[in-house]
Tab-separated table of C-alpha atoms in Angstrom:
chain	number	residue	atom	x	y	z
A	354	MET	CA	74.314	40.652	67.038
A	355	LYS	CA	71.829	38.919	69.347
A	356	VAL	CA	69.909	42.174	69.759
A	357	PHE	CA	69.739	42.596	65.978
A	358	ILE	CA	68.418	39.049	65.534
A	359	LEU	CA	65.828	39.650	68.264
A	360	ILE	CA	64.610	42.812	66.507
A	361	LEU	CA	64.299	40.921	63.220
A	362	LEU	CA	62.406	38.131	64.952
A	363	LEU	CA	59.967	40.542	66.579
A	364	SER	CA	59.406	42.302	63.262
A	365	PHE	CA	58.758	38.940	61.626
A	366	LEU	CA	56.264	37.983	64.332
A	367	SER	CA	54.456	41.283	63.896
A	368	ALA	CA	54.197	40.712	60.147
A	369	VAL	CA	52.984	37.135	60.644
A	370	THR	CA	50.411	38.332	63.157
A	371	ASN	CA	49.146	41.092	60.877
A	372	SER	CA	48.801	38.887	57.786
A	373	GLN	CA	47.622	35.758	59.540
A	374	PHE	CA	43.995	36.130	58.459
A	375	TYR	CA	44.061	39.087	56.034
A	376	ASN	CA	46.061	40.362	53.087
A	377	ASP	CA	45.283	43.985	53.919
A	378	SER	CA	43.243	46.191	56.257
A	379	TRP	CA	41.107	49.240	55.416
A	380	ALA	CA	39.119	51.772	57.435
A	381	VAL	CA	36.880	54.820	57.085
A	382	ILE	CA	36.683	56.796	60.328
A	383	ILE	CA	34.260	59.685	60.872
A	384	GLY	CA	34.006	62.076	63.828
A	385	ILE	CA	31.834	65.216	63.995
A	386	ASN	CA	31.692	67.815	66.785
A	387	LYS	CA	30.840	71.084	65.007
A	388	TYR	CA	27.581	70.601	63.164
A	389	GLN	CA	26.377	73.380	60.862
A	390	ASN	CA	22.669	73.277	61.701
A	391	ILE	CA	22.270	71.351	64.962
A	392	ARG	CA	23.887	71.315	68.395
A	393	GLY	CA	27.387	69.956	68.467
A	394	LEU	CA	29.203	67.290	70.424
A	395	ASP	CA	32.335	67.509	72.552
A	396	TYR	CA	34.317	64.328	71.995
A	397	ALA	CA	33.312	62.749	68.677
A	398	VAL	CA	36.444	64.050	66.934
A	399	ASP	CA	38.599	62.780	69.822
A	400	ASP	CA	36.855	59.425	69.478
A	401	ALA	CA	37.716	59.291	65.774
A	402	ASN	CA	41.339	60.325	66.358
A	403	ASP	CA	41.771	57.724	69.084
A	404	ILE	CA	40.327	54.943	66.938
A	405	LYS	CA	42.704	55.818	64.100
A	406	ASP	CA	45.683	55.766	66.497
A	407	LEU	CA	44.526	52.402	67.822
A	408	LEU	CA	44.365	50.858	64.345
A	409	LEU	CA	47.747	52.277	63.332
A	410	ASN	CA	49.702	51.519	66.490
A	411	LYS	CA	48.077	48.369	67.830
A	412	PHE	CA	46.804	46.540	64.771
A	413	ASN	CA	49.239	47.612	62.028
A	414	PHE	CA	46.716	49.229	59.677
A	415	SER	CA	48.607	51.329	57.127
A	416	ASN	CA	47.990	55.080	57.131
A	417	GLU	CA	47.308	55.154	53.384
A	418	ASN	CA	44.438	52.684	53.842
A	419	ILE	CA	42.643	54.832	56.433
A	420	ILE	CA	40.351	57.728	55.509
A	421	LEU	CA	39.673	60.085	58.428
A	422	LEU	CA	36.833	62.612	58.022
A	423	ARG	CA	36.359	65.192	60.784
A	424	ASP	CA	33.990	68.128	61.233
A	425	GLN	CA	33.818	70.257	58.045
A	426	ASP	CA	35.230	67.404	55.948
A	427	ALA	CA	32.498	65.001	57.057
A	428	THR	CA	29.842	66.161	54.590
A	429	LYS	CA	27.258	63.762	53.228
A	430	ASP	CA	28.975	63.659	49.829
A	431	ASN	CA	32.437	63.071	51.322
A	432	ILE	CA	31.216	60.315	53.640
A	433	LEU	CA	29.365	58.453	50.897
A	434	THR	CA	32.291	58.809	48.498
A	435	ALA	CA	34.766	57.504	51.084
A	436	LEU	CA	32.558	54.546	52.038
A	437	TYR	CA	31.794	53.372	48.507
A	438	GLU	CA	35.205	54.051	46.957
A	439	THR	CA	36.943	52.193	49.775
A	440	ALA	CA	34.428	49.348	49.492
A	441	GLU	CA	35.458	48.925	45.848
A	442	LYS	CA	39.187	48.838	46.667
A	443	VAL	CA	39.018	46.198	49.375
A	444	GLY	CA	40.171	42.737	48.280
A	445	ASP	CA	38.395	39.461	48.945
A	446	ASN	CA	40.884	38.477	51.655
A	447	ASP	CA	40.906	41.924	53.315
A	448	ARG	CA	39.079	43.425	56.274
A	449	TYR	CA	37.187	46.721	56.211
A	450	MET	CA	36.177	48.725	59.295
A	451	ILE	CA	33.823	51.720	59.396
A	452	PHE	CA	33.637	53.882	62.532
A	453	PHE	CA	31.132	56.722	62.957
A	454	ALA	CA	31.041	59.094	65.944
A	455	GLY	CA	28.381	61.768	65.650
A	456	HIS	CA	24.667	62.387	65.814
A	457	GLY	CA	22.050	59.910	64.733
A	458	THR	CA	18.292	60.349	64.696
A	459	GLN	CA	15.118	58.465	63.927
A	460	LYS	CA	11.904	59.334	62.142
A	461	LYS	CA	8.506	57.773	62.687
A	462	LEU	CA	7.058	56.332	59.502
A	463	PRO	CA	3.359	56.829	58.629
A	464	ALA	CA	2.994	53.109	57.984
A	465	GLY	CA	4.529	52.314	61.369
A	466	GLY	CA	8.039	51.693	62.614
A	467	ASP	CA	11.064	53.954	62.495
A	468	LYS	CA	13.654	55.022	59.945
A	469	GLY	CA	17.155	55.832	61.158
A	470	TYR	CA	19.615	58.412	59.846
A	471	LEU	CA	23.270	59.176	60.506
A	472	LEU	CA	23.812	62.932	60.475
A	473	PRO	CA	26.762	64.342	58.497
A	474	VAL	CA	28.119	67.782	59.376
A	475	ASP	CA	25.795	69.492	56.849
A	476	ALA	CA	22.630	67.667	57.911
A	477	ASP	CA	19.334	69.545	58.195
A	478	THR	CA	16.878	67.644	60.373
A	479	SER	CA	13.930	69.268	58.549
A	480	LYS	CA	15.128	67.595	55.337
A	481	LEU	CA	16.447	64.249	56.525
A	482	TYR	CA	15.654	62.448	53.286
A	483	LEU	CA	17.965	64.869	51.434
A	484	THR	CA	20.695	65.664	53.963
A	485	GLY	CA	20.813	62.655	56.290
A	486	ILE	CA	22.441	59.290	55.558
A	487	ASP	CA	19.898	56.486	55.591
A	488	MET	CA	21.086	53.829	58.056
A	489	ASN	CA	20.279	51.216	55.423
A	490	ILE	CA	23.588	52.242	53.858
A	491	ILE	CA	25.126	49.635	56.161
A	492	LYS	CA	23.388	46.897	54.216
A	493	ASP	CA	24.370	48.523	50.901
A	494	ILE	CA	28.070	48.706	51.811
A	495	SER	CA	27.944	45.097	52.999
A	496	ASN	CA	26.660	44.025	49.593
A	497	GLU	CA	28.944	46.295	47.539
A	498	THR	CA	32.323	45.192	48.868
A	499	ASN	CA	34.319	42.029	48.195
A	500	ALA	CA	35.900	42.224	51.658
A	501	LYS	CA	36.109	39.010	53.623
A	502	HIS	CA	35.147	40.732	56.863
A	503	VAL	CA	33.400	44.072	57.439
A	504	LEU	CA	32.880	45.687	60.832
A	505	PHE	CA	30.699	48.728	61.542
A	506	LEU	CA	31.237	50.504	64.877
A	507	MET	CA	28.431	53.053	65.231
A	508	ASP	CA	28.771	55.526	68.091
A	509	ALA	CA	25.559	57.452	67.466
A	510	CYS	CA	22.159	57.874	69.071
A	511	TYR	CA	19.497	55.432	67.880
A	512	GLY	CA	22.156	53.361	66.112
A	513	GLY	CA	20.342	50.238	67.219
A	514	LEU	CA	18.017	50.790	64.275
A	515	MET	CA	20.857	49.504	62.100
A	516	ALA	CA	21.153	46.209	63.943
A	517	ILE	CA	19.584	43.132	62.374
A	518	ASN	CA	19.304	39.829	64.182
A	519	SER	CA	21.182	36.962	62.571
A	520	ARG	CA	22.916	33.951	64.045
A	521	GLY	CA	26.623	33.305	64.040
A	522	LEU	CA	28.658	30.239	64.920
A	523	ASP	CA	28.744	29.030	68.501
A	524	THR	CA	32.218	29.411	70.001
A	525	LYS	CA	32.098	25.708	70.953
A	526	THR	CA	31.809	24.681	67.301
A	527	PRO	CA	34.767	22.412	66.370
A	528	GLY	CA	37.342	24.389	64.400
A	529	TYR	CA	35.644	27.664	65.399
A	530	MET	CA	38.595	30.020	64.711
A	531	ARG	CA	39.405	28.346	61.398
A	532	LYS	CA	35.810	28.634	60.236
A	533	ILE	CA	35.126	32.228	61.261
A	534	THR	CA	38.353	33.482	59.711
A	535	LYS	CA	37.640	31.805	56.369
A	536	ASP	CA	33.941	32.504	55.903
A	537	LYS	CA	32.710	35.971	54.941
A	538	GLY	CA	31.179	38.116	57.659
A	539	ARG	CA	29.458	41.504	57.988
A	540	GLN	CA	28.993	42.641	61.567
A	541	ILE	CA	27.887	45.735	63.423
A	542	ILE	CA	28.176	46.930	67.009
A	543	THR	CA	26.043	49.944	67.857
A	544	ALA	CA	26.485	52.193	70.886
A	545	GLY	CA	22.968	51.444	72.101
A	546	GLY	CA	19.504	50.209	71.241
A	547	LYS	CA	17.077	51.799	68.785
A	548	ASP	CA	15.591	54.158	71.394
A	549	GLU	CA	18.802	54.970	73.256
A	550	GLU	CA	21.029	58.048	73.172
A	551	ALA	CA	24.822	57.779	73.273
A	552	THR	CA	26.685	59.220	76.275
A	553	GLU	CA	29.926	61.214	76.447
A	554	ARG	CA	31.551	62.728	79.543
A	555	THR	CA	34.334	65.185	80.328
A	556	GLU	CA	36.092	62.826	82.737
A	557	TRP	CA	36.462	60.241	79.984
A	558	GLY	CA	37.412	62.528	77.102
A	559	ASN	CA	35.470	60.051	74.981
A	560	SER	CA	32.005	58.606	74.685
A	561	ALA	CA	31.101	55.642	76.857
A	562	PHE	CA	31.164	53.447	73.756
A	563	THR	CA	34.524	54.530	72.309
A	564	LYS	CA	36.164	54.615	75.720
A	565	ASN	CA	35.394	50.936	76.131
A	566	VAL	CA	36.188	49.983	72.528
A	567	ILE	CA	39.686	51.339	73.175
A	568	ARG	CA	40.000	49.640	76.561
A	569	GLY	CA	38.703	46.356	75.207
A	570	LEU	CA	41.133	46.327	72.278
A	571	GLN	CA	44.168	48.356	73.404
A	572	ASP	CA	44.318	46.790	76.867
A	573	GLU	CA	43.074	43.445	75.512
A	574	MET	CA	40.316	43.343	78.124
A	575	ALA	CA	37.856	41.948	75.568
A	576	ASP	CA	39.935	38.802	74.978
A	577	GLU	CA	37.592	36.539	76.945
A	578	ASN	CA	39.580	33.322	76.608
A	579	ASP	CA	43.085	34.874	76.521
A	580	ASP	CA	43.907	33.208	73.215
A	581	GLY	CA	45.512	36.303	71.672
A	582	TYR	CA	42.548	37.044	69.395
A	583	ILE	CA	39.575	39.344	69.936
A	584	THR	CA	36.569	38.469	67.807
A	585	VAL	CA	33.696	40.888	67.251
A	586	ASN	CA	31.488	38.726	69.464
A	587	GLU	CA	34.020	38.993	72.281
A	588	LEU	CA	34.287	42.762	71.823
A	589	GLY	CA	30.523	43.092	71.710
A	590	ASN	CA	30.030	41.054	74.878
A	591	TYR	CA	32.610	43.224	76.655
A	592	LEU	CA	30.956	46.445	75.465
A	593	GLN	CA	27.486	45.318	76.506
A	594	ILE	CA	28.688	44.954	80.078
A	595	LYS	CA	30.997	47.974	80.360
A	596	VAL	CA	29.005	50.553	78.390
A	597	THR	CA	25.821	49.629	80.228
A	598	GLN	CA	27.637	50.169	83.526
A	599	ASP	CA	29.306	53.441	82.509
A	600	SER	CA	26.092	54.916	81.106
A	601	ASP	CA	24.131	54.029	84.246
A	602	ASN	CA	21.992	51.635	82.200
A	603	ALA	CA	21.067	54.360	79.680
A	604	GLN	CA	22.524	52.474	76.724
A	605	THR	CA	23.366	48.889	75.900
A	606	PRO	CA	25.371	48.140	72.741
A	607	GLN	CA	23.828	45.809	70.180
A	608	ILE	CA	25.821	43.183	68.250
A	609	ARG	CA	24.375	41.943	64.993
A	610	ARG	CA	25.394	40.660	61.566
A	611	TYR	CA	24.221	41.051	57.991
A	612	GLY	CA	23.770	38.285	55.470
A	613	THR	CA	24.286	34.553	55.889
A	614	GLY	CA	28.071	34.531	56.277
A	615	GLU	CA	29.255	33.236	59.649
A	616	GLY	CA	32.730	34.784	59.516
A	617	GLU	CA	33.979	37.230	62.140
A	618	PHE	CA	36.233	40.268	61.998
A	619	VAL	CA	39.247	39.394	64.181
A	620	PHE	CA	41.792	41.573	65.995
A	621	THR	CA	45.073	39.773	66.666
A	622	VAL	CA	46.508	41.098	69.922
A	623	THR	CA	49.289	38.657	70.793
A	624	PRO	CA	52.029	37.342	68.485
A	625	PRO	CA	51.914	33.564	67.974
A	626	VAL	CA	54.139	31.509	70.219
A	627	VAL	CA	57.249	30.312	68.391
A	628	GLU	CA	58.299	26.837	69.436
A	629	ASP	CA	61.891	26.370	70.534
A	630	VAL	CA	63.852	25.261	67.458
A	631	LYS	CA	65.508	22.147	68.854
A	632	THR	CA	65.531	18.628	67.588
A	633	ALA	CA	63.807	15.926	69.554
A	634	GLU	CA	67.216	14.591	70.619
A	635	GLU	CA	68.270	17.988	71.994
A	636	LYS	CA	65.090	18.623	73.936
A	637	PRO	CA	65.056	17.485	77.557
A	638	SER	CA	62.838	14.521	78.200
A	639	THR	CA	59.418	15.281	79.664
A	640	LYS	CA	58.693	11.632	80.454
A	641	GLN	CA	57.679	11.096	84.065
A	642	THR	CA	58.014	7.934	86.135
A	643	VAL	CA	54.910	7.062	88.111
A	644	ILE	CA	55.614	5.207	91.347
A	645	SER	CA	52.770	3.155	92.732
A	646	LEU	CA	52.606	2.944	96.498
C-alpha cells in the first residue's frame, strides 16, 4: 500500500512539475545528414533523435506534440509547413521549441552585410532565394504564434546571423522567476557566431553544440544556482563555455531574444519539495536556547 501511495505521489509531482509554468509543450525538430545537392553531415540526424528523446523522457513533452523531420522528409515545404502549422496550434500559456541540425550558409549582399539561410534537404546553393530558408523566418515565427515562450536552438553554420541583441531581466531582479515565467519571451541560442562553422566529431556522436545541450539539460549541469529550473540564459551561459572549449575556440554560441518580452523558456528539472504534512503541534520544536557566557 505504501509503495502504491509513493508511486501516486511521484506521478503527481511529475504532473505538477510539468504544468507549473505551461499548459502544454510543443516542438519541431529537424535533422539532415543526406543532402540532395551538397555534401552531407554525419550526426545531424542523431542530434535530432537525441533532442526528441530528451524532451519526451526528461521534460514530459507528449509525442503527438512533437514533429520530427529527418533527411528526405526535411524538405523546404515540409519544414515551413511544420513550423507555421505548429505555431498556429500553440496556446498562449504554452511553450514552443524549434531545433534545427543541418547546414546553414550566408550570402554577401550588394548593399553590404550578409543574409543567412538554413538549408533544407533539397536546397540548391546556386538558388538560395528559392530553395533555402531565409533565417528571418525566426522573427516571422516569433510574431505568428501565441505561445508564451518560444525557444530556437540552431545547430547550423553561420547561425549567429539569426541572433539579435536585446536585453532581458537581470537574475537579481526581485521576483525574477515569477516575472520571467509570466511575461512572453522569444529566445534563440545559436551554435556559433555569424562567421563560425559548427563542429561535429566521431568520438561524441553528436555536434559540439547538441552534445552540450544534452549534457546541460539531461545531467542538469546548466542549473547554475541549483534551484531545480534551467532558464535559457543559464543554458546559454553553459553552452558558451563548454562549446567554446570542445570546439577549440572555433565556435561560441550566441544567446539572444526577439521582441520586447522579458520572459524566458524554462526547463523544470527537479520536482518541487513537498513540505511534511504535520500540524504545528506535531512538528518538533526548532527553537534554540542561546547561553551567554
